[in-house]
Amino acid sequence: MLKKVFASAVFGVEASTITVEVNVDGGIGYHLVGLPDNAIKESNFRIAAALQNNGYKIPGKKITINMAPADLRKEGSAYDLTLAIGILSASNQIKAENLEQYLIMGELSLDGSIHPIKGALPIAVKAREEGFKGFILPSSNAKEAAIVDNLEVYGVDNIKQVINFFDEGEPLEQTIINTREEFNKRLEFPEFDFSDVKGQESIKRCMEIAAAGGHNIILIGPPGAGKTMLAKRLPSILPPMTLHEALETTKIHSVVGRVKDTGLMAQRPFRSPHHTISNVALVGGGSYPQPGEISLSHNGVLFLDELPEFKREVLEVMRQPLEDREVTISRAKFTVTYPSSFMLVASMNPSPGGYFNDPNAPVTSSPAEMQRYLSKVSGPLLDRIDIHIEVTPVPFEKLSDERKSETSVEIRKRVTEARVIQTQRFSESETVHYNAQMNSKQIRKYCGLDGASKELLKTAMDRLNLSARAYDRILKVSRTIADLEGSDSINGTHISEAIQYRSLDREGWLG
Ligand SMILES: Nc1ncnc2c1ncn2[C@@H]1O[C@H](COP(=O)(O)OP(=O)(O)OP(=O)(O)O)[C@@H](O)[C@H]1O
Ligand SMILES: [Mg+2]
């Protein structure tokens, strides 16, 4: 007898439906065809044990299983449940008249319990698109699949539940989430808030500007100055995620199997990989491609703490995705693309010992050591960072100050208003949405200066010995400062402030 069961395979952040045909016939043997990988080929051992332990068996007949389309590579253990139910049904051990209305996936353990899968969200999106009635999957993935409406989502813990559902019509518990309601509820409460940071008004101002224009930023300061603390709070002042952005980001996290109980992500992600990270873990890849940290930060913040400690080559591979806002991974037979539109926040100590020009520093570094340390970050990556700011530790009196400072929600309001202006400005462009993304032509067009401001900028550049690359950055940041003020034109005050945010060009630190 021939039966069909449905499952799905994920490529990039999109899923494709897989039809699993199971044929049970006279004779003996077990054949699995249609480009399965080793984990799938091994599934018959898991299935045999799981069935045995629940009072069923793989029949001693000729079983042929075809996974179609045959040219699409299928990987992993998430098809165990699909195959098991297919075998039971094709061998008439269970009746399953409505089998074809469901997508069924899950990894089996030997006792028949069901383990989580990766990519439940993109799979659910596809299932709804293709008109499936329901999706039966591991219970720990149910919340993430239930983000999709008009699809019945059933989380299960054991194969026995699935068997009873099809064979005896015993109902499964449906997971229902009102996505929009849930999303709105969680939108307002950032986990980390700027009001926790005492003092540091000028740094907060600087981060507000960075958030408003989408500018990449680097924080320079000695250990304990609060760099990590400040960076962590940046997502909380970025404009709230739209439902569309939240879906995009959650999909990527779903593909690496990291959504679990949170369901839809309502806060922008903040990722902070360690400096020993590999190229693949940062940008994505591997023989079965998976998204990397830059994609997990999509629509949020990627924080590279202690930037000079990262291997130079790792930083190099990030340049292209920073430009394109997506990363494409090519393999012999296919390519996948992961979105990677993130704000880069970096931090560094001003020297390998941690201090710069500080007479009280516990350690000092020789000029040669300093040069070696700083040369690691010079060049192309730094070229993509608009704002440099020095962070000095706040004095004790400020730290113990009981007064509450401004909350992230208040700051975010101003940021969002400045973004509205930018959205209008770039409404005709498909690729540019905020000031940091402007190309040189757009800079000429939108960052015009009057005579006096031009003169001011020229004098400052000469006197502070600013590099040519600083010029465009200063204009972009000035544009954002003007937007925050609701000013159409850029004036001298805006320029002067933007000039302050070029520390690394100024001090002659980087040759
Ligand atoms: N302005 C501040 N307000 C409140 N707490 C602060 C402030 N600055 C520093 N702290 C406290 O000091 C701790 C250390 O700060 P943080 O880890 O952010 O420093 P850092 O600059 O990242 O240091 P390192 O270079 O060692 O990584 C914070 O967890 C926080 O408790
Ligand atoms: Mg730190």
Coordinates of C-alpha atoms and ligand atoms in Angstrom, one line a residue:
M1 CA 0.0 0.0 0.0
L2 CA 1.2 3.5 -0.8
K3 CA 0.8 6.5 1.5
K4 CA 1.9 10.1 1.5
V5 CA 3.0 12.1 4.4
F6 CA 4.2 15.7 4.4
A7 CA 7.2 17.4 5.9
S8 CA 9.4 20.4 5.0
A9 CA 13.1 21.3 4.4
V10 CA 14.6 24.7 5.2
F11 CA 17.0 26.6 2.9
G12 CA 18.2 29.9 4.2
V13 CA 15.1 31.3 5.9
E14 CA 12.6 29.7 3.5
A15 CA 11.0 26.3 3.7
S16 CA 10.0 23.9 0.9
T17 CA 7.4 21.2 1.3
I18 CA 8.8 17.6 1.1
T19 CA 6.4 14.8 0.1
V20 CA 7.3 11.5 1.8
E21 CA 5.9 8.5 -0.1
V22 CA 5.9 5.3 1.8
N23 CA 5.2 2.0 0.0
V24 CA 4.9 -1.3 1.8
D25 CA 4.9 -4.4 -0.4
G26 CA 5.6 -8.2 -0.4
G27 CA 9.2 -9.1 0.0
I28 CA 11.8 -7.8 2.4
G29 CA 14.1 -4.7 2.6
Y30 CA 14.2 -1.1 3.6
H31 CA 15.0 1.5 1.0
L32 CA 15.2 5.2 1.6
V33 CA 15.7 7.3 -1.5
G34 CA 15.5 11.0 -2.5
L35 CA 18.8 12.5 -1.3
P36 CA 18.5 12.0 2.4
D37 CA 21.7 12.6 4.5
N38 CA 23.2 10.2 7.0
A39 CA 21.1 11.3 9.9
I40 CA 17.9 10.5 8.0
K41 CA 19.4 7.2 6.8
E42 CA 20.0 6.2 10.4
S43 CA 16.4 7.1 11.3
N44 CA 15.2 3.5 10.8
F45 CA 17.0 2.4 14.0
R46 CA 15.3 5.2 16.0
I47 CA 11.9 4.5 14.4
A48 CA 12.2 0.8 15.0
A49 CA 12.9 1.2 18.7
A50 CA 10.3 4.0 19.2
L51 CA 7.6 1.9 17.5
Q52 CA 8.6 -1.3 19.4
N53 CA 8.4 0.6 22.7
N54 CA 4.9 1.8 22.0
G55 CA 3.5 -1.5 20.8
Y56 CA 4.0 -1.2 17.1
K57 CA 6.7 -2.4 14.7
I58 CA 8.3 -1.8 11.3
P59 CA 6.7 -4.6 9.3
G60 CA 9.0 -7.4 8.0
K61 CA 8.1 -6.5 4.4
K62 CA 9.6 -4.5 1.6
I63 CA 9.5 -0.8 2.5
T64 CA 10.3 1.8 0.0
I65 CA 10.4 5.5 1.1
N66 CA 10.8 8.3 -1.4
M67 CA 11.4 11.8 -0.3
A68 CA 10.4 14.2 -3.1
P69 CA 11.5 16.4 -4.8
A70 CA 14.4 14.1 -5.2
D71 CA 16.9 16.8 -6.1
L72 CA 16.5 18.8 -2.9
R73 CA 18.9 17.9 -0.1
K74 CA 17.2 16.8 3.1
E75 CA 19.1 16.7 6.3
G76 CA 18.8 16.1 10.0
S77 CA 16.7 14.0 12.2
A78 CA 13.5 16.0 12.1
Y79 CA 11.9 13.5 9.6
D80 CA 11.8 10.6 12.1
L81 CA 8.2 11.3 13.1
T82 CA 7.1 11.8 9.5
L83 CA 8.6 8.5 8.4
A84 CA 7.3 6.6 11.4
I85 CA 3.7 7.7 10.9
G86 CA 4.0 7.0 7.1
I87 CA 5.2 3.5 7.8
L88 CA 2.4 2.8 10.3
S89 CA -0.2 4.1 7.9
A90 CA 1.2 2.3 4.8
S91 CA 1.4 -1.0 6.7
N92 CA -2.2 -0.5 7.9
Q93 CA -1.2 -0.6 11.6
I94 CA -3.1 2.7 12.0
K95 CA -5.9 4.2 10.0
A96 CA -5.1 7.7 9.0
E97 CA -7.6 9.1 6.5
N98 CA -6.8 12.7 6.9
L99 CA -3.0 12.3 7.0
E100 CA -2.5 14.5 3.9
Q101 CA -3.9 17.6 5.6
Y102 CA -1.1 17.8 8.1
L103 CA 2.6 18.5 8.1
I104 CA 4.3 16.2 10.6
M105 CA 7.8 16.7 11.9
G106 CA 9.9 15.7 14.9
E107 CA 13.0 13.8 16.1
L108 CA 12.2 10.5 17.9
S109 CA 14.1 9.1 20.8
L110 CA 14.1 5.4 21.4
D111 CA 11.2 5.5 23.8
G112 CA 9.0 7.4 21.4
S113 CA 9.4 10.8 22.9
I114 CA 9.8 13.7 20.6
H115 CA 12.7 16.2 20.4
P116 CA 12.7 19.8 19.0
I117 CA 13.4 20.7 15.4
K118 CA 15.0 23.7 13.8
G119 CA 13.2 26.1 11.5
A120 CA 9.6 25.6 12.8
L121 CA 8.6 29.2 12.0
P122 CA 9.6 29.2 8.3
I123 CA 8.1 25.8 8.0
A124 CA 4.8 26.9 9.5
V125 CA 4.7 30.0 7.2
K126 CA 5.1 27.7 4.1
A127 CA 2.5 25.2 5.4
R128 CA -0.1 28.0 5.7
E129 CA 0.9 29.2 2.2
E130 CA 0.3 25.8 0.8
G131 CA -3.0 25.4 2.5
F132 CA -2.3 22.7 5.0
K133 CA -4.8 22.4 7.8
G134 CA -2.4 21.7 10.6
F135 CA 1.2 21.3 11.7
I136 CA 2.1 18.5 14.2
L137 CA 5.5 19.2 15.8
P138 CA 7.5 18.9 19.0
S139 CA 5.7 20.8 21.8
S140 CA 8.8 22.9 22.5
N141 CA 8.5 24.4 19.0
A142 CA 4.7 24.9 19.2
K143 CA 4.8 28.5 20.3
E144 CA 7.1 29.6 17.5
A145 CA 5.0 27.9 14.9
A146 CA 1.8 29.3 16.4
I147 CA 2.9 32.8 15.4
V148 CA 1.4 31.9 12.0
D149 CA -2.3 32.3 12.0
N150 CA -4.8 30.3 10.0
L151 CA -2.8 27.1 10.7
E152 CA -3.7 24.6 13.4
V153 CA -0.6 24.0 15.5
Y154 CA -0.3 20.9 17.6
G155 CA 2.7 20.4 19.9
V156 CA 3.3 16.8 20.9
D157 CA 5.6 15.1 23.3
N158 CA 5.3 11.5 22.3
I159 CA 4.6 9.5 19.2
K160 CA 1.7 7.8 21.0
Q161 CA -0.3 11.0 21.0
V162 CA 0.1 11.3 17.2
I163 CA -0.9 7.7 16.7
N164 CA -4.0 8.1 18.8
F165 CA -4.9 11.3 17.0
F166 CA -4.9 9.7 13.6
D167 CA -6.0 6.2 14.6
E168 CA -8.7 7.0 17.2
G169 CA -9.4 10.6 16.6
E170 CA -8.2 11.5 20.1
P171 CA -7.8 15.2 20.1
L172 CA -4.5 17.0 20.4
E173 CA -4.0 20.2 22.3
Q174 CA -3.9 23.1 19.9
T175 CA -1.5 26.0 20.6
I176 CA -3.2 29.3 19.9
I177 CA -1.4 32.7 20.2
N178 CA -2.8 36.1 19.3
T179 CA 0.4 37.2 17.7
R180 CA -0.4 40.9 17.4
E181 CA -1.7 41.1 21.0
E182 CA 1.3 39.2 22.4
F183 CA 3.7 41.4 20.3
N184 CA 2.2 44.7 21.5
K185 CA 2.2 43.6 25.1
R186 CA 5.9 42.9 25.1
L187 CA 7.0 45.8 22.9
E188 CA 7.0 48.4 25.6
F189 CA 9.3 46.9 28.1
P190 CA 13.0 46.7 27.2
E191 CA 15.0 44.4 29.4
F192 CA 17.8 46.9 29.9
D193 CA 17.0 50.5 30.3
F194 CA 19.2 53.7 30.0
S195 CA 17.8 54.9 33.3
D196 CA 20.1 52.3 34.9
V197 CA 23.2 54.2 33.7
K198 CA 24.2 57.1 36.1
G199 CA 25.7 60.2 34.6
Q200 CA 27.3 59.7 31.2
E201 CA 25.0 62.3 29.7
S202 CA 27.3 63.0 26.7
I203 CA 27.6 59.3 25.9
K204 CA 23.9 58.9 26.0
R205 CA 23.5 61.8 23.7
C206 CA 25.9 60.2 21.4
M207 CA 24.1 56.9 21.4
E208 CA 20.9 58.7 20.8
I209 CA 22.4 60.2 17.6
A210 CA 23.8 56.8 16.6
A211 CA 20.4 55.2 17.0
A212 CA 18.6 58.1 15.2
G213 CA 20.7 57.9 12.1
G214 CA 21.6 54.1 12.3
H215 CA 25.3 55.0 12.6
N216 CA 27.8 52.4 13.6
I217 CA 29.6 53.4 16.7
I218 CA 32.8 52.6 18.6
L219 CA 33.2 53.2 22.4
I220 CA 36.7 53.8 23.6
G221 CA 37.6 53.7 27.3
P222 CA 39.3 52.0 30.2
P223 CA 38.1 48.8 31.9
G224 CA 35.0 49.4 34.0
A225 CA 34.0 52.6 32.3
G226 CA 30.6 51.2 31.4
K227 CA 31.1 50.4 27.7
T228 CA 29.4 47.1 27.8
M229 CA 26.6 48.4 30.0
L230 CA 25.9 51.2 27.5
A231 CA 26.1 49.1 24.4
K232 CA 23.5 46.6 25.8
R233 CA 21.0 49.4 26.1
L234 CA 21.2 50.6 22.5
P235 CA 18.4 48.2 21.3
S236 CA 16.1 49.8 23.8
I237 CA 16.2 53.2 22.1
L238 CA 16.0 52.1 18.5
P239 CA 12.6 52.5 17.0
P240 CA 10.2 49.7 18.2
M241 CA 10.3 46.7 15.9
T242 CA 7.5 46.4 13.4
L243 CA 5.6 43.1 13.2
H244 CA 7.3 42.5 9.9
E245 CA 10.8 43.0 11.3
A246 CA 10.0 40.9 14.3
L247 CA 8.9 38.1 12.0
E248 CA 12.1 38.3 9.9
T249 CA 14.3 38.2 12.9
T250 CA 12.4 35.4 14.6
K251 CA 12.6 33.3 11.4
I252 CA 16.4 33.5 11.5
H253 CA 16.5 32.5 15.2
S254 CA 14.1 29.7 14.4
V255 CA 16.4 28.3 11.8
V256 CA 19.2 27.8 14.3
G257 CA 16.6 26.4 16.8
R258 CA 16.9 29.2 19.3
V259 CA 13.3 30.4 19.7
K260 CA 11.8 27.9 22.1
D261 CA 9.5 29.5 24.6
T262 CA 9.7 33.1 23.6
G263 CA 7.6 32.9 20.5
L264 CA 7.8 36.1 18.5
M265 CA 10.7 38.3 19.4
A266 CA 9.4 41.8 20.3
Q267 CA 12.7 43.3 21.3
R268 CA 15.5 44.0 18.9
P269 CA 18.3 41.4 19.2
F270 CA 21.6 42.2 20.9
R271 CA 24.3 39.8 20.1
S272 CA 27.7 39.9 21.7
P273 CA 30.0 37.2 20.3
H274 CA 33.3 36.5 22.0
H275 CA 36.5 37.6 20.2
T276 CA 37.6 34.1 19.7
I277 CA 34.7 33.5 17.3
S278 CA 35.3 31.8 13.9
N279 CA 34.5 33.3 10.5
V280 CA 31.7 30.8 10.0
A281 CA 30.1 31.5 13.4
L282 CA 30.2 35.2 12.7
V283 CA 29.0 35.5 9.1
G284 CA 27.3 32.1 8.7
G285 CA 28.2 29.0 6.7
G286 CA 29.2 25.4 7.3
S287 CA 28.6 22.4 5.1
Y288 CA 24.9 22.5 6.1
P289 CA 24.7 26.3 6.0
Q290 CA 23.5 28.1 9.1
P291 CA 23.1 31.8 9.8
G292 CA 25.9 33.4 11.8
E293 CA 25.9 36.1 14.5
I294 CA 25.6 39.0 11.9
S295 CA 22.2 37.4 10.8
L296 CA 21.1 36.7 14.4
S297 CA 21.6 40.4 15.0
H298 CA 19.3 41.3 12.0
N299 CA 17.2 44.3 12.8
G300 CA 19.2 44.8 16.0
V301 CA 22.7 45.3 17.4
L302 CA 25.9 43.4 16.9
F303 CA 28.3 44.3 19.7
L304 CA 32.0 43.5 19.2
D305 CA 33.5 44.0 22.7
E306 CA 37.3 44.5 22.7
L307 CA 37.4 45.0 18.9
P308 CA 41.2 44.8 18.6
E309 CA 41.2 41.3 20.1
F310 CA 39.2 39.9 17.2
K311 CA 41.3 38.2 14.5
R312 CA 41.7 40.7 11.6
E313 CA 40.5 38.2 9.1
V314 CA 37.3 37.7 11.0
L315 CA 36.6 41.4 10.8
E316 CA 37.5 41.4 7.1
V317 CA 34.7 38.9 6.2
M318 CA 32.2 41.2 7.8
R319 CA 32.8 44.0 5.5
Q320 CA 30.7 42.8 2.6
P321 CA 27.6 42.0 4.6
L322 CA 27.9 45.3 6.4
E323 CA 27.6 46.9 3.0
D324 CA 25.0 44.6 1.4
R325 CA 22.9 44.0 4.6
E326 CA 22.7 40.3 3.7
V327 CA 25.1 37.4 3.3
T328 CA 25.1 34.9 0.6
I329 CA 26.6 31.4 1.1
S330 CA 27.4 29.3 -2.0
R331 CA 27.7 25.6 -2.1
A332 CA 28.3 23.4 -5.1
K333 CA 24.6 22.7 -5.6
F334 CA 22.8 25.7 -4.1
T335 CA 23.2 29.1 -2.5
V336 CA 21.4 30.5 0.5
T337 CA 21.0 34.1 1.6
Y338 CA 20.5 35.3 5.1
P339 CA 19.5 38.9 5.9
S340 CA 22.0 40.8 8.1
S341 CA 21.0 44.3 8.6
F342 CA 22.4 45.3 11.9
M343 CA 23.9 48.2 13.8
L344 CA 27.5 47.7 14.7
V345 CA 28.7 48.7 18.1
A346 CA 32.3 48.1 19.0
S347 CA 34.3 48.8 22.1
M348 CA 38.0 49.0 22.8
N349 CA 40.4 49.9 25.5
P350 CA 42.6 52.8 24.3
S351 CA 45.7 50.6 24.8
P352 CA 46.6 47.0 25.4
G353 CA 47.0 47.7 29.0
G354 CA 43.6 49.5 29.1
Y355 CA 44.6 53.1 29.7
F356 CA 45.7 56.1 27.6
N357 CA 47.4 59.2 28.8
D358 CA 46.4 58.4 32.3
P359 CA 49.0 59.3 34.9
N360 CA 47.3 57.1 37.5
A361 CA 47.1 54.1 35.2
P362 CA 48.1 50.8 37.0
V363 CA 49.8 49.6 33.8
T364 CA 51.4 51.4 30.9
S365 CA 52.1 50.3 27.4
S366 CA 55.0 51.2 25.2
P367 CA 54.4 53.2 22.0
A368 CA 55.3 50.1 20.0
E369 CA 52.8 48.0 21.9
M370 CA 50.1 50.7 21.4
Q371 CA 50.8 50.9 17.7
R372 CA 50.5 47.1 17.2
Y373 CA 47.3 47.0 19.2
L374 CA 45.6 49.9 17.4
S375 CA 46.8 48.9 13.9
K376 CA 44.5 45.8 14.2
V377 CA 41.4 48.0 13.9
S378 CA 42.6 50.5 11.4
G379 CA 41.5 50.5 7.9
P380 CA 38.4 49.2 6.1
L381 CA 36.3 48.2 9.1
L382 CA 36.9 51.5 10.8
D383 CA 35.9 53.2 7.6
R384 CA 32.4 51.9 8.2
I385 CA 32.1 53.4 11.7
D386 CA 30.7 56.9 11.8
I387 CA 30.9 57.8 15.5
H388 CA 33.9 57.4 17.8
I389 CA 33.4 58.3 21.4
E390 CA 35.6 58.2 24.5
V391 CA 34.0 56.8 27.7
T392 CA 35.4 57.8 31.0
P393 CA 34.2 56.2 34.2
V394 CA 31.7 58.3 36.2
P395 CA 32.9 59.6 39.6
F396 CA 31.6 58.0 42.7
E397 CA 29.2 60.9 43.6
K398 CA 27.4 60.3 40.3
L399 CA 27.3 56.6 40.7
S400 CA 25.6 56.9 44.1
D401 CA 23.2 59.6 42.9
E402 CA 19.7 58.4 43.6
R403 CA 18.0 60.6 41.0
K404 CA 16.4 58.7 38.2
S405 CA 17.7 59.6 34.8
E406 CA 15.8 59.6 31.5
T407 CA 14.3 56.2 30.5
S408 CA 14.9 54.5 27.2
V409 CA 11.2 55.0 26.2
E410 CA 11.7 58.7 26.4
I411 CA 14.9 58.7 24.4
R412 CA 13.3 56.4 21.9
K413 CA 10.6 58.9 21.2
R414 CA 13.0 61.4 19.9
V415 CA 14.9 58.8 17.9
T416 CA 11.7 57.6 16.3
E417 CA 10.7 61.2 15.3
A418 CA 14.1 61.7 13.6
R419 CA 13.6 58.4 11.8
V420 CA 10.3 59.6 10.4
I421 CA 12.1 62.6 8.8
Q422 CA 14.6 60.3 7.3
T423 CA 12.0 57.8 6.0
Q424 CA 10.4 60.7 4.1
R425 CA 13.7 62.0 2.8
F426 CA 14.6 58.6 1.3
S427 CA 11.1 57.6 0.4
E428 CA 12.1 57.2 -3.3
S429 CA 15.1 55.0 -2.6
E430 CA 14.7 51.3 -2.2
T431 CA 18.0 50.6 -0.4
V432 CA 18.5 53.7 1.7
H433 CA 16.3 54.3 4.7
Y434 CA 18.3 56.3 7.2
N435 CA 21.3 58.7 7.1
A436 CA 24.0 56.2 7.8
Q437 CA 23.2 54.5 4.5
M438 CA 23.7 57.6 2.3
N439 CA 26.1 57.3 -0.6
S440 CA 28.3 60.2 -1.7
K441 CA 25.8 61.5 -4.1
Q442 CA 23.1 61.6 -1.5
I443 CA 25.5 63.3 0.9
R444 CA 26.1 66.0 -1.6
K445 CA 22.3 66.4 -2.1
Y446 CA 21.1 66.3 1.5
C447 CA 24.1 67.6 3.5
G448 CA 24.6 71.0 1.8
L449 CA 26.4 73.6 4.0
D450 CA 26.3 77.4 4.0
G451 CA 29.5 79.4 3.6
A452 CA 30.1 79.8 7.3
S453 CA 29.6 76.1 8.2
K454 CA 31.8 75.1 5.3
E455 CA 34.6 77.4 6.6
L456 CA 34.1 76.0 10.1
L457 CA 34.5 72.4 8.9
K458 CA 37.5 73.3 6.9
T459 CA 39.3 75.0 9.8
A460 CA 38.5 72.1 12.1
M461 CA 39.8 69.5 9.6
D462 CA 43.0 71.4 9.2
R463 CA 43.5 72.2 12.9
L464 CA 42.6 68.7 14.2
N465 CA 44.4 67.1 11.3
L466 CA 41.3 65.0 10.3
S467 CA 41.5 62.5 7.5
A468 CA 39.6 62.8 4.3
R469 CA 37.5 59.8 5.3
A470 CA 36.3 61.7 8.3
Y471 CA 34.7 64.4 6.1
D472 CA 31.7 62.4 4.8
R473 CA 31.2 60.8 8.2
I474 CA 31.0 64.2 9.8
L475 CA 28.4 65.4 7.2
K476 CA 26.2 62.3 7.8
V477 CA 26.3 62.6 11.5
S478 CA 25.6 66.3 11.3
R479 CA 22.5 65.5 9.2
T480 CA 21.3 63.2 11.9
I481 CA 21.9 65.8 14.6
A482 CA 19.9 68.4 12.6
D483 CA 17.1 65.8 12.1
L484 CA 16.9 65.3 15.9
E485 CA 16.4 69.0 16.2
G486 CA 13.8 69.0 13.4
S487 CA 16.1 71.4 11.4
D488 CA 16.0 71.3 7.6
S489 CA 19.5 72.8 7.2
I490 CA 22.7 71.8 8.8
N491 CA 24.3 74.6 10.8
G492 CA 27.6 75.3 12.6
T493 CA 26.4 73.8 15.9
H494 CA 25.5 70.5 14.3
I495 CA 28.9 70.4 12.5
S496 CA 30.8 71.2 15.7
E497 CA 29.1 68.4 17.6
A498 CA 29.7 65.9 14.8
I499 CA 33.4 66.8 14.8
Q500 CA 33.7 65.8 18.4
Y501 CA 32.7 62.2 17.5
R502 CA 35.9 61.5 15.5
S503 CA 38.3 60.7 18.4
L504 CA 40.2 58.0 16.5
D505 CA 41.0 60.3 13.6
R506 CA 42.1 63.1 15.9
E507 CA 44.5 61.9 18.5
G508 CA 46.9 60.6 15.8
W509 CA 46.2 57.1 17.3
L510 CA 45.7 55.5 13.9
G511 CA 48.3 56.3 11.3
Ligands
LIG1 N1 27.5 55.1 34.6 C1 27.3 54.0 35.3 N2 26.1 53.9 36.0 C2 25.9 52.8 36.7 N3 26.7 51.7 36.8 C3 27.9 51.8 36.2 C4 28.2 52.9 35.4 N4 29.4 52.7 34.8 C5 29.8 51.5 35.3 N5 28.9 50.9 36.1 C6 29.0 49.6 36.7 O1 30.3 49.1 36.4 C7 30.1 47.8 35.8 C8 31.2 47.6 34.8 O2 30.9 48.3 33.6 P1 31.1 47.6 32.2 O3 31.2 46.2 32.2 O4 30.0 48.1 31.3 O5 32.5 48.3 31.8 P2 33.4 48.1 30.5 O6 33.7 49.5 30.1 O7 32.6 47.3 29.6 O8 34.6 47.4 31.1 P3 35.6 46.4 30.4 O9 36.6 47.2 29.5 O10 36.3 45.8 31.5 O11 34.8 45.4 29.6 C9 28.8 47.8 35.3 O12 28.2 46.5 35.3 C10 28.0 48.6 36.2 O13 27.5 47.9 37.3
MG2 MG 33.1 45.4 28.8

